[in-house]
Amino acid sequence: MGVKRQLLLVSNSTLYEGGYLEHCQEQIQTFFGQRVKKVLFVPYALHDRDAYAQKARTKFESLGYGLDSIHEVSDPVEAVRRSEAIFIGGGNTFRLLKALYDNGLITEIRKRVFQDGIPYMGSSAGTNVATVSINTTNDMPIVYPPSLEALGLVPFNINPHYLDPDVNSKHMGETREQRIIQYHEEPDTPPVLALREGSMLLVEDDQSTLVGSTGARLFLRGKTPIEYEPGSDLSFLLSTA
Amino acid sequence: MGVKRQLLLVSNSTLYEGGYLEHCQEQIQTFFGQRVKKVLFVPYALHDRDAYAQKARTKFESLGYGLDSIHEVSDPVEAVRRSEAIFIGGGNTFRLLKALYDNGLITEIRKRVFQDGIPYMGSSAGTNVATVSINTTNDMPIVYPPSLEALGLVPFNINPHYLDPDVNSKHMGETREQRIIQYHEEPDTPPVLALREGSMLLVEDDQSTLVGSTGARLFLRGKTPIEYEPGSDLSFLLSTA
């Protein structure tokens, strides 16, 4: 018996020239399938929660699902307890993680995923918080969460919106790859799966598959990064705890 | 009587196709002048402190200054107390700020700058930590400092390595401007001076001038950003506390 969990971790909400969640809508429908009628949406990563919930609701209704936004209920913990499925949207990862702590949701979401096996979908910041920690977010630290430790639904970290080095750039700030390697200069740091825009990770209990169109780059501490094509079996990453 | 302080806050250590600190070497010589013989270097932002100190030492010696690196002394607080001038180099801002806290240097550096008027130079991460907080760093949060509050040598924040939006980009992550505007969605957030690579800020007591070749963009909470050309008088920013 392995670990029970159903996760769809998407790199980015919107792909160039596409609509909101358009590039992953088939995966969303396969993931939630017929078992889910209504999704609990967490809009904490953006400032305008009403507008964000409306945008997500419109999209999910078009796919055949109802959507409740957690910011509209009086008791967020109770809303998680009653939810059939959770979707945490993108925005600023620090703001999102702080709000998850402030609302006492970390333990409760973990319970629902690991004990009850409800499906969890994350996009961008919502994918970052599903991992061990938000140490490999790209976002500005606009607020200070009580910890960088996150939901720990998988035993590694993800870098969403991964960007390959631009060989023509004259900008001298660190490339994304350099930043991730700096993270691995620190002791006891877990693997980092860098998901390009268009990529996503599907996790079903102890099985994990790379989905989407653009592939991913895996960084292991002290090793040369490895490329994975869409369709790759990444189940080995689930036993790196 | 205004506030006593002498600061040279540089956006970036290396400009495209230039050498280390080459683009600001005239400003460094004018800033430290004849009054300084030896600079205390803080290499905490990079992992390999020995190599970093050697690189900085070579450059400073070529400009006529000696350089001691704080990581080579047994008592860093005492080294700050005895220093004639401080230079904090770039790298990862979270790692740098955590090390400043871990070594008990925040209060001591503030004292030397404000009470004794010793010159402080920062580059990139070393510029970030000179401001109110590191909330507007571009770096990955690879470690967790005890606070995001920094030295507070000026009453505003800086975004170093500022990058204008790339109109041809297909990447869907937030632009730098969008990230700074997200910061200002939070309450009570100070102004953010976005220094392009090639820009630097000179602060002499209550006077401040934008120096370098590329200009800066000033973000005030709830207002349209304003462009400033090199040579602009930015002294008004020093009274925004």
Tab-separated table of C-alpha atoms in Angstrom:
chain	number	residue	atom	x	y	z
A	1	MET	CA	0.000	0.000	0.000
A	2	GLY	CA	1.419	3.362	-0.986
A	3	VAL	CA	0.448	6.903	-0.187
A	4	LYS	CA	-3.054	7.961	-1.188
A	5	ARG	CA	-3.160	11.209	-3.207
A	6	GLN	CA	-4.586	12.635	-6.434
A	7	LEU	CA	-2.775	15.717	-7.702
A	8	LEU	CA	-2.705	17.775	-10.882
A	9	LEU	CA	0.114	20.318	-10.595
A	10	VAL	CA	0.116	22.805	-13.458
A	11	SER	CA	3.055	25.132	-14.205
A	12	ASN	CA	0.997	28.107	-15.397
A	13	SER	CA	-2.667	29.153	-15.677
A	14	THR	CA	-2.408	30.778	-19.072
A	15	LEU	CA	-0.222	29.860	-22.012
A	16	TYR	CA	0.895	32.423	-24.607
A	17	GLU	CA	-2.019	33.356	-26.917
A	18	GLY	CA	-4.372	31.014	-25.018
A	19	GLY	CA	-7.256	31.596	-22.600
A	20	TYR	CA	-7.338	30.981	-18.850
A	21	LEU	CA	-6.667	27.265	-18.159
A	22	GLU	CA	-7.255	26.528	-21.846
A	23	HIS	CA	-4.034	24.573	-22.418
A	24	CYS	CA	-4.849	22.159	-19.595
A	25	GLN	CA	-8.629	21.855	-19.861
A	26	GLU	CA	-8.580	18.295	-21.170
A	27	GLN	CA	-6.341	17.252	-18.286
A	28	ILE	CA	-8.674	19.007	-15.835
A	29	GLN	CA	-11.660	17.084	-17.176
A	30	THR	CA	-9.823	13.772	-17.091
A	31	PHE	CA	-8.534	14.505	-13.581
A	32	PHE	CA	-11.823	15.492	-11.945
A	33	GLY	CA	-13.860	13.239	-14.274
A	34	GLN	CA	-17.387	12.371	-13.217
A	35	ARG	CA	-16.486	11.889	-9.559
A	36	VAL	CA	-16.421	15.621	-8.800
A	37	LYS	CA	-19.458	17.910	-9.063
A	38	LYS	CA	-18.080	21.001	-7.360
A	39	VAL	CA	-14.588	22.350	-6.748
A	40	LEU	CA	-13.490	24.473	-3.776
A	41	PHE	CA	-11.399	27.344	-5.183
A	42	VAL	CA	-8.695	29.145	-3.181
A	43	PRO	CA	-8.085	32.661	-4.615
A	44	TYR	CA	-5.683	33.876	-1.879
A	45	ALA	CA	-2.732	34.467	-4.245
A	46	LEU	CA	-4.362	37.490	-5.887
A	47	HIS	CA	-5.503	40.724	-4.273
A	48	ASP	CA	-8.924	40.945	-5.957
A	49	ARG	CA	-10.464	37.700	-4.752
A	50	ASP	CA	-13.962	38.425	-6.085
A	51	ALA	CA	-12.762	38.986	-9.633
A	52	TYR	CA	-10.475	35.964	-9.432
A	53	ALA	CA	-13.256	33.674	-8.188
A	54	GLN	CA	-15.534	34.891	-10.981
A	55	LYS	CA	-12.883	34.115	-13.604
A	56	ALA	CA	-12.308	30.618	-12.212
A	57	ARG	CA	-16.054	29.967	-11.840
A	58	THR	CA	-16.736	30.896	-15.472
A	59	LYS	CA	-14.029	28.513	-16.653
A	60	PHE	CA	-15.015	25.602	-14.409
A	61	GLU	CA	-18.703	25.958	-15.272
A	62	SER	CA	-17.782	25.806	-18.948
A	63	LEU	CA	-16.107	22.465	-18.191
A	64	GLY	CA	-19.177	21.153	-16.360
A	65	TYR	CA	-18.171	21.759	-12.731
A	66	GLY	CA	-19.576	24.001	-10.034
A	67	LEU	CA	-17.153	26.193	-8.063
A	68	ASP	CA	-17.294	27.651	-4.548
A	69	SER	CA	-14.667	30.179	-3.546
A	70	ILE	CA	-13.264	29.775	-0.044
A	71	HIS	CA	-13.109	33.552	0.481
A	72	GLU	CA	-16.924	33.711	0.336
A	73	VAL	CA	-17.546	31.355	3.271
A	74	SER	CA	-17.492	32.253	6.957
A	75	ASP	CA	-15.505	29.169	8.020
A	76	PRO	CA	-12.697	28.252	5.591
A	77	VAL	CA	-11.586	25.201	7.606
A	78	GLU	CA	-15.124	23.799	7.522
A	79	ALA	CA	-15.258	24.486	3.753
A	80	VAL	CA	-12.120	22.378	3.264
A	81	ARG	CA	-13.620	19.620	5.433
A	82	ARG	CA	-16.729	19.470	3.264
A	83	SER	CA	-15.015	19.865	-0.120
A	84	GLU	CA	-15.017	17.171	-2.811
A	85	ALA	CA	-12.008	18.678	-4.600
A	86	ILE	CA	-9.665	21.653	-4.192
A	87	PHE	CA	-8.176	24.027	-6.769
A	88	ILE	CA	-5.589	26.594	-5.652
A	89	GLY	CA	-4.922	29.256	-8.278
A	90	GLY	CA	-1.773	31.228	-9.106
A	91	GLY	CA	-0.616	34.721	-8.185
A	92	ASN	CA	1.885	35.626	-5.484
A	93	THR	CA	3.139	32.532	-3.650
A	94	PHE	CA	4.143	34.366	-0.444
A	95	ARG	CA	0.715	35.968	-0.156
A	96	LEU	CA	-0.952	32.603	-0.808
A	97	LEU	CA	1.101	30.653	1.719
A	98	LYS	CA	0.649	33.324	4.410
A	99	ALA	CA	-3.136	33.220	3.908
A	100	LEU	CA	-3.154	29.399	4.128
A	101	TYR	CA	-1.351	29.668	7.488
A	102	ASP	CA	-3.453	32.618	8.705
A	103	ASN	CA	-6.641	30.663	7.987
A	104	GLY	CA	-5.351	27.459	9.592
A	105	LEU	CA	-5.667	25.453	6.371
A	106	ILE	CA	-2.309	23.694	6.042
A	107	THR	CA	-3.101	20.689	8.229
A	108	GLU	CA	-6.684	20.447	7.009
A	109	ILE	CA	-5.810	20.358	3.293
A	110	ARG	CA	-3.117	17.736	3.945
A	111	LYS	CA	-5.647	15.592	5.774
A	112	ARG	CA	-8.201	15.781	3.001
A	113	VAL	CA	-5.627	14.859	0.354
A	114	PHE	CA	-3.762	12.090	2.216
A	115	GLN	CA	-6.558	10.593	4.345
A	116	ASP	CA	-9.631	11.140	2.216
A	117	GLY	CA	-7.958	11.151	-1.191
A	118	ILE	CA	-9.822	14.176	-2.562
A	119	PRO	CA	-8.340	15.544	-5.811
A	120	TYR	CA	-6.082	18.611	-5.494
A	121	MET	CA	-5.278	20.823	-8.459
A	122	GLY	CA	-2.747	23.638	-8.287
A	123	SER	CA	-1.629	26.165	-10.834
A	124	SER	CA	1.603	28.180	-10.564
A	125	ALA	CA	1.604	29.451	-6.917
A	126	GLY	CA	-0.986	26.750	-6.177
A	127	THR	CA	1.527	24.202	-7.459
A	128	ASN	CA	4.365	25.720	-5.407
A	129	VAL	CA	2.422	25.381	-2.148
A	130	ALA	CA	1.683	21.703	-2.863
A	131	THR	CA	5.390	20.871	-2.532
A	132	VAL	CA	7.812	20.648	0.398
A	133	SER	CA	8.420	24.396	0.551
A	134	ILE	CA	8.163	27.590	-1.477
A	135	ASN	CA	11.970	27.990	-1.528
A	136	THR	CA	11.916	27.770	-5.333
A	137	THR	CA	9.124	30.198	-6.168
A	138	ASN	CA	9.846	32.963	-8.696
A	139	ASP	CA	7.720	35.480	-6.835
A	140	MET	CA	8.622	38.600	-4.916
A	141	PRO	CA	8.441	38.224	-1.126
A	142	ILE	CA	5.755	40.917	-0.811
A	143	VAL	CA	4.626	39.547	2.576
A	144	TYR	CA	6.346	37.409	5.244
A	145	PRO	CA	4.715	34.026	5.883
A	146	PRO	CA	5.381	32.303	9.242
A	147	SER	CA	7.414	29.634	7.408
A	148	LEU	CA	8.434	28.698	3.872
A	149	GLU	CA	7.305	25.119	4.491
A	150	ALA	CA	4.249	24.278	2.459
A	151	LEU	CA	1.675	21.473	2.136
A	152	GLY	CA	4.223	18.732	1.412
A	153	LEU	CA	1.881	16.742	-0.820
A	154	VAL	CA	4.984	15.558	-2.713
A	155	PRO	CA	8.519	15.082	-1.242
A	156	PHE	CA	10.262	17.500	-3.645
A	157	ASN	CA	10.000	21.101	-4.809
A	158	ILE	CA	8.750	22.539	-8.087
A	159	ASN	CA	9.840	25.621	-10.001
A	160	PRO	CA	6.824	26.671	-12.113
A	161	HIS	CA	7.064	28.905	-15.219
A	162	TYR	CA	10.541	27.476	-15.785
A	163	LEU	CA	12.451	29.560	-18.309
A	164	ASP	CA	15.471	28.352	-20.262
A	165	PRO	CA	18.435	30.767	-20.356
A	166	ASP	CA	18.075	33.395	-23.109
A	167	VAL	CA	21.400	33.351	-24.968
A	168	ASN	CA	20.711	36.772	-26.502
A	169	SER	CA	19.923	38.524	-23.237
A	170	LYS	CA	22.086	41.424	-22.058
A	171	HIS	CA	20.525	41.277	-18.614
A	172	MET	CA	23.005	40.244	-15.927
A	173	GLY	CA	20.618	38.994	-13.244
A	174	GLU	CA	20.920	35.265	-12.477
A	175	THR	CA	19.236	32.824	-14.891
A	176	ARG	CA	16.561	30.532	-13.486
A	177	GLU	CA	18.988	27.623	-13.622
A	178	GLN	CA	21.585	29.583	-11.628
A	179	ARG	CA	18.972	30.419	-9.007
A	180	ILE	CA	17.964	26.775	-8.546
A	181	ILE	CA	21.613	25.747	-8.319
A	182	GLN	CA	22.091	28.401	-5.596
A	183	TYR	CA	19.243	26.723	-3.703
A	184	HIS	CA	21.089	23.423	-3.908
A	185	GLU	CA	24.220	25.012	-2.430
A	186	GLU	CA	22.261	24.946	0.825
A	187	PRO	CA	22.393	21.691	2.850
A	188	ASP	CA	19.611	19.048	2.824
A	189	THR	CA	17.667	20.572	-0.044
A	190	PRO	CA	15.211	18.316	-1.929
A	191	PRO	CA	15.062	17.794	-5.716
A	192	VAL	CA	13.550	20.623	-7.780
A	193	LEU	CA	11.369	19.758	-10.764
A	194	ALA	CA	11.369	22.747	-13.118
A	195	LEU	CA	8.125	22.750	-15.119
A	196	ARG	CA	8.168	24.859	-18.275
A	197	GLU	CA	5.014	26.788	-19.149
A	198	GLY	CA	2.749	24.212	-20.808
A	199	SER	CA	3.927	21.394	-18.529
A	200	MET	CA	2.133	19.739	-15.646
A	201	LEU	CA	2.591	16.830	-13.285
A	202	LEU	CA	-0.057	14.214	-12.640
A	203	VAL	CA	0.259	12.276	-9.374
A	204	GLU	CA	-1.904	9.253	-8.623
A	205	ASP	CA	-0.921	7.691	-5.295
A	206	ASP	CA	2.672	6.502	-5.913
A	207	GLN	CA	2.624	7.042	-9.684
A	208	SER	CA	3.633	10.270	-11.330
A	209	THR	CA	3.614	11.276	-14.997
A	210	LEU	CA	4.806	14.405	-16.752
A	211	VAL	CA	1.969	15.773	-18.915
A	212	GLY	CA	1.634	18.684	-21.344
A	213	SER	CA	3.683	19.893	-24.271
A	214	THR	CA	6.989	21.357	-23.105
A	215	GLY	CA	8.827	18.955	-20.804
A	216	ALA	CA	10.637	19.547	-17.545
A	217	ARG	CA	14.161	19.821	-16.159
A	218	LEU	CA	15.064	18.022	-12.959
A	219	PHE	CA	17.647	19.467	-10.570
A	220	LEU	CA	19.206	17.192	-7.963
A	221	ARG	CA	21.660	18.609	-5.417
A	222	GLY	CA	25.221	18.380	-6.737
A	223	LYS	CA	24.222	16.669	-10.018
A	224	THR	CA	23.898	17.809	-13.629
A	225	PRO	CA	20.267	18.717	-14.454
A	226	ILE	CA	18.299	16.101	-16.437
A	227	GLU	CA	15.705	16.726	-19.170
A	228	TYR	CA	12.383	14.837	-19.241
A	229	GLU	CA	10.030	14.693	-22.211
A	230	PRO	CA	6.241	14.873	-21.893
A	231	GLY	CA	4.907	11.417	-20.977
A	232	SER	CA	7.908	10.540	-18.789
A	233	ASP	CA	7.307	8.414	-15.707
A	234	LEU	CA	8.548	10.436	-12.726
A	235	SER	CA	7.268	8.082	-10.020
A	236	PHE	CA	10.797	7.721	-8.604
A	237	LEU	CA	10.542	11.327	-7.351
A	238	LEU	CA	7.792	10.293	-4.948
A	239	SER	CA	10.179	8.113	-2.969
A	240	THR	CA	12.870	10.787	-2.442
A	241	ALA	CA	11.603	11.708	1.049
B	1	MET	CA	20.685	69.132	11.037
B	2	GLY	CA	19.665	66.208	8.889
B	3	VAL	CA	20.513	62.536	9.032
B	4	LYS	CA	24.188	61.636	8.721
B	5	ARG	CA	24.885	58.946	6.080
B	6	GLN	CA	27.107	58.270	3.068
B	7	LEU	CA	25.755	55.616	0.712
B	8	LEU	CA	26.533	54.356	-2.773
B	9	LEU	CA	23.799	51.903	-3.792
B	10	VAL	CA	24.571	50.159	-7.073
B	11	SER	CA	21.986	48.163	-9.038
B	12	ASN	CA	24.370	45.483	-10.338
B	13	SER	CA	28.007	44.429	-9.941
B	14	THR	CA	28.654	43.638	-13.578
B	15	LEU	CA	27.234	45.278	-16.678
B	16	TYR	CA	26.870	43.411	-19.986
B	17	GLU	CA	30.278	42.964	-21.646
B	18	GLY	CA	32.031	44.722	-18.752
B	19	GLY	CA	34.216	43.520	-15.894
B	20	TYR	CA	33.369	43.240	-12.205
B	21	LEU	CA	32.432	46.710	-10.853
B	22	GLU	CA	33.900	48.255	-13.998
B	23	HIS	CA	30.874	50.383	-14.878
B	24	CYS	CA	30.895	52.075	-11.460
B	25	GLN	CA	34.603	52.299	-10.715
B	26	GLU	CA	34.784	56.066	-11.123
B	27	GLN	CA	31.873	56.489	-8.733
B	28	ILE	CA	33.571	54.140	-6.243
B	29	GLN	CA	36.748	56.226	-6.321
B	30	THR	CA	34.843	59.471	-5.924
B	31	PHE	CA	32.757	57.994	-3.118
B	32	PHE	CA	35.570	56.552	-0.985
B	33	GLY	CA	38.045	59.220	-2.163
B	34	GLN	CA	41.183	59.712	-0.083
B	35	ARG	CA	39.407	59.346	3.245
B	36	VAL	CA	39.251	55.553	3.064
B	37	LYS	CA	42.319	53.290	3.028
B	38	LYS	CA	40.655	49.937	3.578
B	39	VAL	CA	37.166	48.597	2.986
B	40	LEU	CA	35.414	45.868	5.011
B	41	PHE	CA	33.818	43.466	2.509
B	42	VAL	CA	30.752	41.338	3.305
B	43	PRO	CA	30.608	38.272	0.983
B	44	TYR	CA	27.653	36.537	2.685
B	45	ALA	CA	25.390	36.595	-0.406
B	46	LEU	CA	27.474	33.990	-2.248
B	47	HIS	CA	28.275	30.424	-1.200
B	48	ASP	CA	32.010	30.506	-1.990
B	49	ARG	CA	33.107	33.347	0.281
B	50	ASP	CA	36.841	32.836	-0.284
B	51	ALA	CA	36.585	33.148	-4.050
B	52	TYR	CA	34.225	36.112	-3.726
B	53	ALA	CA	36.549	37.973	-1.343
B	54	GLN	CA	39.466	37.368	-3.687
B	55	LYS	CA	37.550	38.806	-6.635
B	56	ALA	CA	36.538	41.900	-4.652
B	57	ARG	CA	40.037	42.330	-3.224
B	58	THR	CA	41.635	42.258	-6.672
B	59	LYS	CA	39.246	44.925	-7.914
B	60	PHE	CA	39.551	47.195	-4.877
B	61	GLU	CA	43.346	46.949	-4.849
B	62	SER	CA	43.384	47.978	-8.507
B	63	LEU	CA	41.471	51.104	-7.433
B	64	GLY	CA	43.955	51.858	-4.644
B	65	TYR	CA	42.083	50.435	-1.626
B	66	GLY	CA	42.837	47.599	0.741
B	67	LEU	CA	40.075	45.073	1.487
B	68	ASP	CA	39.382	42.841	4.490
B	69	SER	CA	36.669	40.231	4.200
B	70	ILE	CA	34.415	39.858	7.241
B	71	HIS	CA	34.267	36.073	6.808
B	72	GLU	CA	37.996	35.850	7.576
B	73	VAL	CA	37.784	37.428	11.035
B	74	SER	CA	36.859	35.699	14.295
B	75	ASP	CA	34.583	38.505	15.511
B	76	PRO	CA	32.455	40.048	12.749
B	77	VAL	CA	30.777	42.585	15.079
B	78	GLU	CA	34.172	43.849	16.187
B	79	ALA	CA	35.255	44.059	12.535
B	80	VAL	CA	32.283	46.322	11.781
B	81	ARG	CA	33.107	48.449	14.840
B	82	ARG	CA	36.660	49.000	13.590
B	83	SER	CA	35.866	49.459	9.901
B	84	GLU	CA	36.453	52.699	7.983
B	85	ALA	CA	34.020	51.727	5.210
B	86	ILE	CA	31.735	48.824	4.337
B	87	PHE	CA	30.990	47.153	0.990
B	88	ILE	CA	28.283	44.482	0.808
B	89	GLY	CA	28.362	42.530	-2.458
B	90	GLY	CA	25.585	40.895	-4.463
B	91	GLY	CA	24.331	37.331	-4.691
B	92	ASN	CA	21.265	35.896	-2.966
B	93	THR	CA	19.512	38.519	-0.845
B	94	PHE	CA	17.808	36.019	1.492
B	95	ARG	CA	21.108	34.288	2.242
B	96	LEU	CA	22.773	37.667	2.820
B	97	LEU	CA	20.093	39.036	5.142
B	98	LYS	CA	19.958	35.802	7.172
B	99	ALA	CA	23.737	35.896	7.652
B	100	LEU	CA	23.590	39.555	8.753
B	101	TYR	CA	21.019	38.560	11.408
B	102	ASP	CA	22.843	35.354	12.380
B	103	ASN	CA	26.046	37.320	12.951
B	104	GLY	CA	24.318	40.124	14.879
B	105	LEU	CA	25.373	42.798	12.412
B	106	ILE	CA	22.141	44.684	11.665
B	107	THR	CA	22.284	47.067	14.628
B	108	GLU	CA	26.049	47.490	14.418
B	109	ILE	CA	26.105	48.467	10.735
B	110	ARG	CA	23.245	50.952	11.282
B	111	LYS	CA	25.198	52.532	14.137
B	112	ARG	CA	28.365	52.919	12.096
B	113	VAL	CA	26.499	54.498	9.185
B	114	PHE	CA	24.165	56.812	11.132
B	115	GLN	CA	26.287	57.692	14.157
B	116	ASP	CA	29.812	57.564	12.789
B	117	GLY	CA	29.046	58.411	9.161
B	118	ILE	CA	31.277	55.717	7.638
B	119	PRO	CA	30.676	55.187	3.906
B	120	TYR	CA	28.501	52.198	2.932
B	121	MET	CA	28.516	50.756	-0.561
B	122	GLY	CA	26.098	48.065	-1.687
B	123	SER	CA	25.713	46.229	-4.948
B	124	SER	CA	22.588	44.297	-5.960
B	125	ALA	CA	21.716	42.228	-2.827
B	126	GLY	CA	23.967	44.612	-0.852
B	127	THR	CA	21.773	47.455	-2.092
B	128	ASN	CA	18.563	45.579	-1.215
B	129	VAL	CA	19.618	45.089	2.410
B	130	ALA	CA	20.412	48.806	2.773
B	131	THR	CA	16.715	49.656	2.364
B	132	VAL	CA	13.626	49.255	4.580
B	133	SER	CA	13.114	45.596	3.690
B	134	ILE	CA	13.959	42.963	1.109
B	135	ASN	CA	10.302	42.705	0.024
B	136	THR	CA	11.290	43.790	-3.493
B	137	THR	CA	14.271	41.547	-4.147
B	138	ASN	CA	14.279	39.462	-7.350
B	139	ASP	CA	15.955	36.529	-5.658
B	140	MET	CA	14.699	33.080	-4.800
B	141	PRO	CA	13.920	32.543	-1.098
B	142	ILE	CA	16.537	29.786	-0.770
B	143	VAL	CA	16.736	30.293	3.014
B	144	TYR	CA	14.348	31.784	5.592
B	145	PRO	CA	15.670	34.893	7.375
B	146	PRO	CA	14.134	35.813	10.779
B	147	SER	CA	12.539	38.879	9.170
B	148	LEU	CA	12.400	40.642	5.802
B	149	GLU	CA	13.231	43.952	7.510
B	150	ALA	CA	16.675	45.148	6.541
B	151	LEU	CA	19.164	47.880	7.531
B	152	GLY	CA	16.801	50.772	6.849
B	153	LEU	CA	19.565	53.167	5.803
B	154	VAL	CA	16.988	54.849	3.518
B	155	PRO	CA	13.204	55.071	4.130
B	156	PHE	CA	12.174	53.341	0.896
B	157	ASN	CA	12.814	50.088	-0.977
B	158	ILE	CA	14.885	49.416	-4.085
B	159	ASN	CA	14.400	46.905	-6.873
B	160	PRO	CA	17.866	46.277	-8.349
B	161	HIS	CA	18.454	44.844	-11.847
B	162	TYR	CA	15.182	46.477	-12.905
B	163	LEU	CA	14.026	45.083	-16.234
B	164	ASP	CA	11.548	46.813	-18.539
B	165	PRO	CA	8.771	44.576	-19.924
B	166	ASP	CA	9.854	42.637	-23.037
B	167	VAL	CA	7.082	43.211	-25.584
B	168	ASN	CA	8.244	40.218	-27.659
B	169	SER	CA	8.255	37.723	-24.802
B	170	LYS	CA	5.962	34.695	-24.906
B	171	HIS	CA	6.628	33.997	-21.232
B	172	MET	CA	3.533	34.444	-19.086
B	173	GLY	CA	5.126	34.986	-15.677
B	174	GLU	CA	4.559	38.448	-14.171
B	175	THR	CA	6.706	41.327	-15.460
B	176	ARG	CA	8.885	43.124	-12.942
B	177	GLU	CA	6.487	46.077	-13.009
B	178	GLN	CA	3.529	43.789	-12.226
B	179	ARG	CA	5.437	42.274	-9.301
B	180	ILE	CA	6.203	45.680	-7.774
B	181	ILE	CA	2.572	46.745	-8.233
B	182	GLN	CA	1.520	43.540	-6.400
B	183	TYR	CA	3.763	44.639	-3.520
B	184	HIS	CA	1.921	47.953	-3.414
B	185	GLU	CA	-1.438	46.164	-3.170
B	186	GLU	CA	-0.348	45.410	0.406
B	187	PRO	CA	-1.063	48.112	3.032
B	188	ASP	CA	1.550	50.605	4.298
B	189	THR	CA	4.187	49.739	1.737
B	190	PRO	CA	6.966	52.289	1.095
B	191	PRO	CA	8.041	53.673	-2.318
B	192	VAL	CA	10.098	51.373	-4.539
B	193	LEU	CA	12.928	52.825	-6.607
B	194	ALA	CA	13.591	50.472	-9.518
B	195	LEU	CA	17.234	50.835	-10.591
B	196	ARG	CA	18.032	49.521	-14.071
B	197	GLU	CA	21.368	47.756	-14.557
B	198	GLY	CA	23.889	50.578	-14.974
B	199	SER	CA	22.094	52.812	-12.446
B	200	MET	CA	23.078	53.706	-8.909
B	201	LEU	CA	21.956	55.997	-6.127
B	202	LEU	CA	24.300	58.309	-4.252
B	203	VAL	CA	23.119	59.450	-0.813
B	204	GLU	CA	24.946	62.145	1.143
B	205	ASP	CA	23.118	62.923	4.396
B	206	ASP	CA	19.771	64.325	3.193
B	207	GLN	CA	20.751	64.677	-0.463
B	208	SER	CA	20.282	61.954	-3.025
B	209	THR	CA	21.236	61.837	-6.701
B	210	LEU	CA	20.613	59.239	-9.378
B	211	VAL	CA	23.923	58.320	-11.020
B	212	GLY	CA	24.950	56.049	-13.906
B	213	SER	CA	23.718	55.612	-17.446
B	214	THR	CA	20.267	54.035	-17.515
B	215	GLY	CA	17.846	55.876	-15.229
B	216	ALA	CA	15.305	54.599	-12.741
B	217	ARG	CA	11.564	54.097	-12.379
B	218	LEU	CA	9.844	55.133	-9.171
B	219	PHE	CA	6.790	53.243	-7.912
B	220	LEU	CA	4.559	54.905	-5.314
B	221	ARG	CA	1.610	53.003	-3.841
B	222	GLY	CA	-1.534	53.635	-5.913
B	223	LYS	CA	0.194	56.028	-8.357
B	224	THR	CA	1.435	55.755	-11.947
B	225	PRO	CA	5.196	54.974	-12.033
B	226	ILE	CA	7.520	57.919	-12.795
B	227	GLU	CA	10.728	57.859	-14.876
B	228	TYR	CA	13.898	59.612	-13.690
B	229	GLU	CA	16.917	60.378	-15.876
B	230	PRO	CA	20.512	60.018	-14.654
B	231	GLY	CA	21.474	63.125	-12.683
B	232	SER	CA	18.001	63.547	-11.157
B	233	ASP	CA	17.773	64.899	-7.620
B	234	LEU	CA	15.882	62.267	-5.588
B	235	SER	CA	16.382	63.879	-2.167
B	236	PHE	CA	12.603	64.024	-1.634
B	237	LEU	CA	12.641	60.208	-1.231
B	238	LEU	CA	14.693	60.576	1.952
B	239	SER	CA	11.811	62.301	3.730
B	240	THR	CA	9.163	59.660	2.944
B	241	ALA	CA	9.551	57.915	6.330
